[in-house]
Amino acid sequence: MVDKPVPDATRRSEKSRRAIHDAALALVAEVGYPKTTVEAIAARAGVGKQTIYRWWPSKADVLLEAFLDLGAQTARELGQEPYVIPDTGDLAVDLKAVLRATVDELLDPRFEAPARALAAEGLVNEPLGREFVAKLLEPQLRLYVDRLRSAQDAGDVRPDVDPRIALELFVSPLAQRWLQHTGPISYEYTDTLVDYALHGLAPR
Amino acid sequence: MVDKPVPDATRRSEKSRRAIHDAALALVAEVGYPKTTVEAIAARAGVGKQTIYRWWPSKADVLLEAFLDLGAQTARELGQEPYVIPDTGDLAVDLKAVLRATVDELLDPRFEAPARALAAEGLVNEPLGREFVAKLLEPQLRLYVDRLRSAQDAGDVRPDVDPRIALELFVSPLAQRWLQHTGPISYEYTDTLVDYALHGLAPR
Amino acid sequence: MVDKPVPDATRRSEKSRRAIHDAALALVAEVGYPKTTVEAIAARAGVGKQTIYRWWPSKADVLLEAFLDLGAQTARELGQEPYVIPDTGDLAVDLKAVLRATVDELLDPRFEAPARALAAEGLVNEPLGREFVAKLLEPQLRLYVDRLRSAQDAGDVRPDVDPRIALELFVSPLAQRWLQHTGPISYEYTDTLVDYALHGLAPR
Amino acid sequence: MVDKPVPDATRRSEKSRRAIHDAALALVAEVGYPKTTVEAIAARAGVGKQTIYRWWPSKADVLLEAFLDLGAQTARELGQEPYVIPDTGDLAVDLKAVLRATVDELLDPRFEAPARALAAEGLVNEPLGREFVAKLLEPQLRLYVDRLRSAQDAGDVRPDVDPRIALELFVSPLAQRWLQHTGPISYEYTDTLVDYALHGLAPR
DNA sequence: CAGTAACCGAGACGGTACGTCTGGTCTTTAT
DNA sequence: ATAAAGACCAGACGTACCGTCTCGGTTACTG
């Protein structure tokens, strides 16, 4: 069992890397993930196939990197909000705002196709799934944990509540509706989720 | 554009159908979905490839049908109550019981491999996804809706709560943890979900 | 090794047999031998595939029988000449007449397609080849042998000449030109063959 | 209607080409032409199927090229005189010698199987047939034409004889006997053919 | 400032699976 | 019992991609 020699990253062509990213994202959006082949990415990027296989182990990894890059770049363009959940003191208001922004993102076709493709691949390809969760999902979820902890400090959430579980009450339903088309997605829906989660279903 | 002639279903070989189901489920469990090829299913089932292509449009559909059949058959073997949520009068107890049973099922490797594979394929293959949801997910969710409505009648759930949304507070988090490995699955976890969902996060 | 039970020939459908013959000849003429499939013959003849496989071992045999039948039928229709080479007393004249008739037949598209197909199959499928030769070729050649012997009796051919070989001097060249397209076929050509064969190439 | 892109012949693998030739010839000899499949050739040659389809349009063309190559190679090995008919001054002797050599070749199983297969395919597949004739048959026949012309110059053949037709008197009968098994092949037979052809059948 | 080593575009290669087609057998229903 | 119909097992077809490899050519370090 020999490791393949590690290529020299310093000599890597940045132009090719970006062209591959762009081609991968474009193809996924245009023809869907399963029909997005490595050959097609290479052809579209004007790149040899080997240049892809040299730097990525699979097309899923190409797409994941391209998508992460897209996220980073978009964030940089938007500039402002350095990925925190606002803290106006009113937890419900803050959560609703963030979830509404998430709704917008989930419905943006630029994000939808690759995100869904990566999620799907991640279900079945465990290493990729773990990377997807670790690099994309967890950082987001951590922000909710932080905000919920701050709310606990302020007495707006019961102290015995586990924030890591609590956040799933409003995040997971939205995720499932989006991923599996189990229901429509709207501001009203996410607002309702926040209300239910904060105050429960049982009468007070 | 010509439709291919519809084969005569009355002359279909039931033996072959079952052999194909079994082979498909076995292969998915053994080598995973992507490596489960139509050729391998045919070979394992002792069947010509054409017999698969005659009756199913794709391997995803074979697997979906096999899985639905497996579910129906398992339910038939278990015999008794064909999937209802118990109604002891104590909503929390009933939900926790059902979710614990769900946890068991999700961790049963017989179910896990094909279920995950189908879920993944469904994310990216919309017709299949819709069928997956309609035939497998929704029937389950409807049971929760019924139980929650009964709880509303009993005054255990606020009457203005939408049951279809409410059930997602405990079902979706479990689904997401299972699908995306975003956290461990246990009885304790599902119990907690029920408690949080019923009573909310905010102090009373 | 079991022999398959011999079907009862007395109950055989004559209508089907003829329909299969016709379909086979028509298909060979229309789409060529390699594209003439048993399925297509059956469909065109309005017959089940099994009816073909019950009575013939292969499509080549179907075609051979159909072709022999066609020959017999044509001969019956033409009526007159009961397959003999005329004997006017002038060997050269007689041979030229028969060869000119053969040229006409070889250029008749009704005969060309199946005859060529059978010849080709016969090259590679030895049992069929032998049957083709025995049933079609040899009877024809025997007529030449008879005529040449009669010529020997009349002193028009040297008595030490082997008629079975002698006939090949004019028959085989024509056959090869036709089969392999190694040269054009015409009355002039066959007349020349007869002249060369009878009098040789060397000056007298 | 798009042409498929022409592959770059300079990068072609000579090793693969030869392996395919060898496999094709071996298989035809072993199992016969119809059972020689492209898949089997590829497998035996240790080559991907696409490598065959990239360079040849059909298995018949593979075999034709392989056979031509074999002929060229054999000729090269034999070394000396690259296929001429000897000219000792005695036409009969020369022709008999060449035809005896041809008999040997026709009975050599290394040549027989592919040659027969190609001839058969050529009957039914016209482009291939034309190539077979042009590349294999005609060059041989041209040698006879030359020798006959030389004989005409020497006064051993009548000057009004067409050599292209004359050669068929002894070549075609041999060809037909070999191809169609219409009679045995032997030195005695070919000697007789030459005698008959040169001096005719009619008494002098 | 040549020499040389790596990456690069290109694409042929050995493979695997695809979805289709046909061969020859078997089964069902009707005559 | 034969026939029409057609589903069945089997396996080759020709295509599409996979991931590896080999080929010049073009940078961009090194001696």
PDB file of C-alpha atoms in Angstrom, chain D residues 91-200:
ATOM      1  CA  LEU D  91       3.365 -21.608 -68.020  1.00  0.00           C
ATOM      2  CA  ALA D  92       1.727 -24.848 -66.939  1.00  0.00           C
ATOM      3  CA  VAL D  93       4.525 -25.656 -64.530  1.00  0.00           C
ATOM      4  CA  ASP D  94       4.471 -22.191 -63.054  1.00  0.00           C
ATOM      5  CA  LEU D  95       0.734 -22.106 -62.545  1.00  0.00           C
ATOM      6  CA  LYS D  96       0.669 -25.547 -61.027  1.00  0.00           C
ATOM      7  CA  ALA D  97       3.379 -24.566 -58.595  1.00  0.00           C
ATOM      8  CA  VAL D  98       1.520 -21.478 -57.442  1.00  0.00           C
ATOM      9  CA  LEU D  99      -1.762 -23.273 -57.127  1.00  0.00           C
ATOM     10  CA  ARG D 100      -0.143 -26.038 -55.108  1.00  0.00           C
ATOM     11  CA  ALA D 101       1.141 -23.395 -52.743  1.00  0.00           C
ATOM     12  CA  THR D 102      -2.311 -21.938 -52.573  1.00  0.00           C
ATOM     13  CA  VAL D 103      -3.736 -25.332 -51.726  1.00  0.00           C
ATOM     14  CA  ASP D 104      -1.290 -25.605 -48.847  1.00  0.00           C
ATOM     15  CA  GLU D 105      -2.333 -22.215 -47.599  1.00  0.00           C
ATOM     16  CA  LEU D 106      -6.039 -22.940 -47.883  1.00  0.00           C
ATOM     17  CA  LEU D 107      -5.601 -26.079 -45.834  1.00  0.00           C
ATOM     18  CA  ASP D 108      -3.535 -24.382 -43.142  1.00  0.00           C
ATOM     19  CA  PRO D 109      -5.923 -23.975 -40.213  1.00  0.00           C
ATOM     20  CA  ARG D 110      -4.217 -20.755 -39.152  1.00  0.00           C
ATOM     21  CA  PHE D 111      -5.498 -19.179 -42.333  1.00  0.00           C
ATOM     22  CA  GLU D 112      -8.617 -21.141 -42.906  1.00  0.00           C
ATOM     23  CA  ALA D 113     -10.818 -19.958 -40.041  1.00  0.00           C
ATOM     24  CA  PRO D 114     -10.350 -16.212 -40.403  1.00  0.00           C
ATOM     25  CA  ALA D 115     -10.260 -16.288 -44.162  1.00  0.00           C
ATOM     26  CA  ARG D 116     -13.496 -18.194 -44.360  1.00  0.00           C
ATOM     27  CA  ALA D 117     -15.103 -15.957 -41.755  1.00  0.00           C
ATOM     28  CA  LEU D 118     -14.083 -12.843 -43.621  1.00  0.00           C
ATOM     29  CA  ALA D 119     -15.227 -14.213 -46.924  1.00  0.00           C
ATOM     30  CA  ALA D 120     -18.610 -15.066 -45.407  1.00  0.00           C
ATOM     31  CA  GLU D 121     -19.030 -11.674 -43.814  1.00  0.00           C
ATOM     32  CA  GLY D 122     -17.949 -10.021 -47.031  1.00  0.00           C
ATOM     33  CA  LEU D 123     -20.749 -11.669 -48.953  1.00  0.00           C
ATOM     34  CA  VAL D 124     -23.356  -9.986 -46.839  1.00  0.00           C
ATOM     35  CA  ASN D 125     -21.564  -6.840 -45.739  1.00  0.00           C
ATOM     36  CA  GLU D 126     -20.758  -5.119 -48.973  1.00  0.00           C
ATOM     37  CA  PRO D 127     -18.231  -2.503 -47.865  1.00  0.00           C
ATOM     38  CA  LEU D 128     -16.245  -5.129 -46.061  1.00  0.00           C
ATOM     39  CA  GLY D 129     -16.537  -7.426 -49.024  1.00  0.00           C
ATOM     40  CA  ARG D 130     -15.139  -4.778 -51.318  1.00  0.00           C
ATOM     41  CA  GLU D 131     -12.240  -4.161 -48.987  1.00  0.00           C
ATOM     42  CA  PHE D 132     -11.589  -7.864 -48.673  1.00  0.00           C
ATOM     43  CA  VAL D 133     -11.494  -8.226 -52.413  1.00  0.00           C
ATOM     44  CA  ALA D 134      -9.454  -5.092 -53.008  1.00  0.00           C
ATOM     45  CA  LYS D 135      -6.833  -5.754 -50.356  1.00  0.00           C
ATOM     46  CA  LEU D 136      -6.555  -9.508 -50.457  1.00  0.00           C
ATOM     47  CA  LEU D 137      -7.971 -11.001 -53.582  1.00  0.00           C
ATOM     48  CA  GLU D 138      -7.179  -8.502 -56.301  1.00  0.00           C
ATOM     49  CA  PRO D 139      -3.471  -8.199 -55.537  1.00  0.00           C
ATOM     50  CA  GLN D 140      -3.199 -11.957 -55.922  1.00  0.00           C
ATOM     51  CA  LEU D 141      -5.186 -11.992 -59.105  1.00  0.00           C
ATOM     52  CA  ARG D 142      -3.072  -9.241 -60.581  1.00  0.00           C
ATOM     53  CA  LEU D 143      -0.075 -11.564 -60.350  1.00  0.00           C
ATOM     54  CA  TYR D 144      -1.843 -14.078 -62.524  1.00  0.00           C
ATOM     55  CA  VAL D 145      -2.719 -11.386 -65.013  1.00  0.00           C
ATOM     56  CA  ASP D 146       0.944 -10.450 -65.251  1.00  0.00           C
ATOM     57  CA  ARG D 147       2.093 -14.009 -65.712  1.00  0.00           C
ATOM     58  CA  LEU D 148      -0.534 -14.645 -68.360  1.00  0.00           C
ATOM     59  CA  ARG D 149       0.457 -11.526 -70.247  1.00  0.00           C
ATOM     60  CA  SER D 150       4.046 -12.658 -70.204  1.00  0.00           C
ATOM     61  CA  ALA D 151       2.857 -15.992 -71.569  1.00  0.00           C
ATOM     62  CA  GLN D 152       1.014 -14.167 -74.324  1.00  0.00           C
ATOM     63  CA  ASP D 153       4.214 -12.355 -75.224  1.00  0.00           C
ATOM     64  CA  ALA D 154       5.963 -15.717 -75.391  1.00  0.00           C
ATOM     65  CA  GLY D 155       3.232 -17.051 -77.623  1.00  0.00           C
ATOM     66  CA  ASP D 156       2.063 -19.615 -75.057  1.00  0.00           C
ATOM     67  CA  VAL D 157      -1.381 -18.086 -74.715  1.00  0.00           C
ATOM     68  CA  ARG D 158      -3.560 -16.876 -77.542  1.00  0.00           C
ATOM     69  CA  PRO D 159      -3.204 -13.100 -77.860  1.00  0.00           C
ATOM     70  CA  ASP D 160      -6.954 -12.484 -77.985  1.00  0.00           C
ATOM     71  CA  VAL D 161      -7.509 -14.050 -74.570  1.00  0.00           C
ATOM     72  CA  ASP D 162      -8.452 -11.669 -71.718  1.00  0.00           C
ATOM     73  CA  PRO D 163      -6.092 -12.594 -68.884  1.00  0.00           C
ATOM     74  CA  ARG D 164      -8.432 -11.254 -66.209  1.00  0.00           C
ATOM     75  CA  ILE D 165     -11.040 -13.746 -67.308  1.00  0.00           C
ATOM     76  CA  ALA D 166      -8.600 -16.507 -68.137  1.00  0.00           C
ATOM     77  CA  LEU D 167      -7.206 -16.685 -64.629  1.00  0.00           C
ATOM     78  CA  GLU D 168     -10.662 -17.387 -63.293  1.00  0.00           C
ATOM     79  CA  LEU D 169     -10.682 -20.721 -65.114  1.00  0.00           C
ATOM     80  CA  PHE D 170      -8.318 -22.200 -62.565  1.00  0.00           C
ATOM     81  CA  VAL D 171      -8.593 -19.818 -59.624  1.00  0.00           C
ATOM     82  CA  SER D 172     -12.363 -19.704 -59.226  1.00  0.00           C
ATOM     83  CA  PRO D 173     -12.935 -23.458 -59.189  1.00  0.00           C
ATOM     84  CA  LEU D 174     -10.389 -23.827 -56.437  1.00  0.00           C
ATOM     85  CA  ALA D 175     -11.954 -20.929 -54.544  1.00  0.00           C
ATOM     86  CA  GLN D 176     -15.414 -22.361 -54.805  1.00  0.00           C
ATOM     87  CA  ARG D 177     -14.408 -25.849 -53.717  1.00  0.00           C
ATOM     88  CA  TRP D 178     -12.673 -24.407 -50.705  1.00  0.00           C
ATOM     89  CA  LEU D 179     -15.369 -21.938 -49.736  1.00  0.00           C
ATOM     90  CA  GLN D 180     -18.406 -24.041 -50.371  1.00  0.00           C
ATOM     91  CA  HIS D 181     -17.019 -27.514 -49.831  1.00  0.00           C
ATOM     92  CA  THR D 182     -18.246 -28.512 -53.257  1.00  0.00           C
ATOM     93  CA  GLY D 183     -15.396 -30.927 -53.716  1.00  0.00           C
ATOM     94  CA  PRO D 184     -12.021 -32.038 -52.422  1.00  0.00           C
ATOM     95  CA  ILE D 185      -8.907 -29.955 -52.854  1.00  0.00           C
ATOM     96  CA  SER D 186      -5.634 -31.515 -53.874  1.00  0.00           C
ATOM     97  CA  TYR D 187      -2.538 -30.982 -55.978  1.00  0.00           C
ATOM     98  CA  GLU D 188      -3.967 -33.379 -58.519  1.00  0.00           C
ATOM     99  CA  TYR D 189      -7.113 -31.305 -58.754  1.00  0.00           C
ATOM    100  CA  THR D 190      -5.320 -28.022 -59.337  1.00  0.00           C
ATOM    101  CA  ASP D 191      -2.967 -29.614 -61.817  1.00  0.00           C
ATOM    102  CA  THR D 192      -5.995 -30.839 -63.715  1.00  0.00           C
ATOM    103  CA  LEU D 193      -7.541 -27.401 -63.653  1.00  0.00           C
ATOM    104  CA  VAL D 194      -4.453 -25.898 -65.218  1.00  0.00           C
ATOM    105  CA  ASP D 195      -4.346 -28.540 -67.913  1.00  0.00           C
ATOM    106  CA  TYR D 196      -8.022 -28.124 -68.784  1.00  0.00           C
ATOM    107  CA  ALA D 197      -7.805 -24.367 -68.747  1.00  0.00           C
ATOM    108  CA  LEU D 198      -4.747 -24.203 -70.943  1.00  0.00           C
ATOM    109  CA  HIS D 199      -5.837 -26.746 -73.517  1.00  0.00           C
ATOM    110  CA  GLY D 200      -9.598 -26.684 -73.303  1.00  0.00           C
TER     111      GLY D 200
END
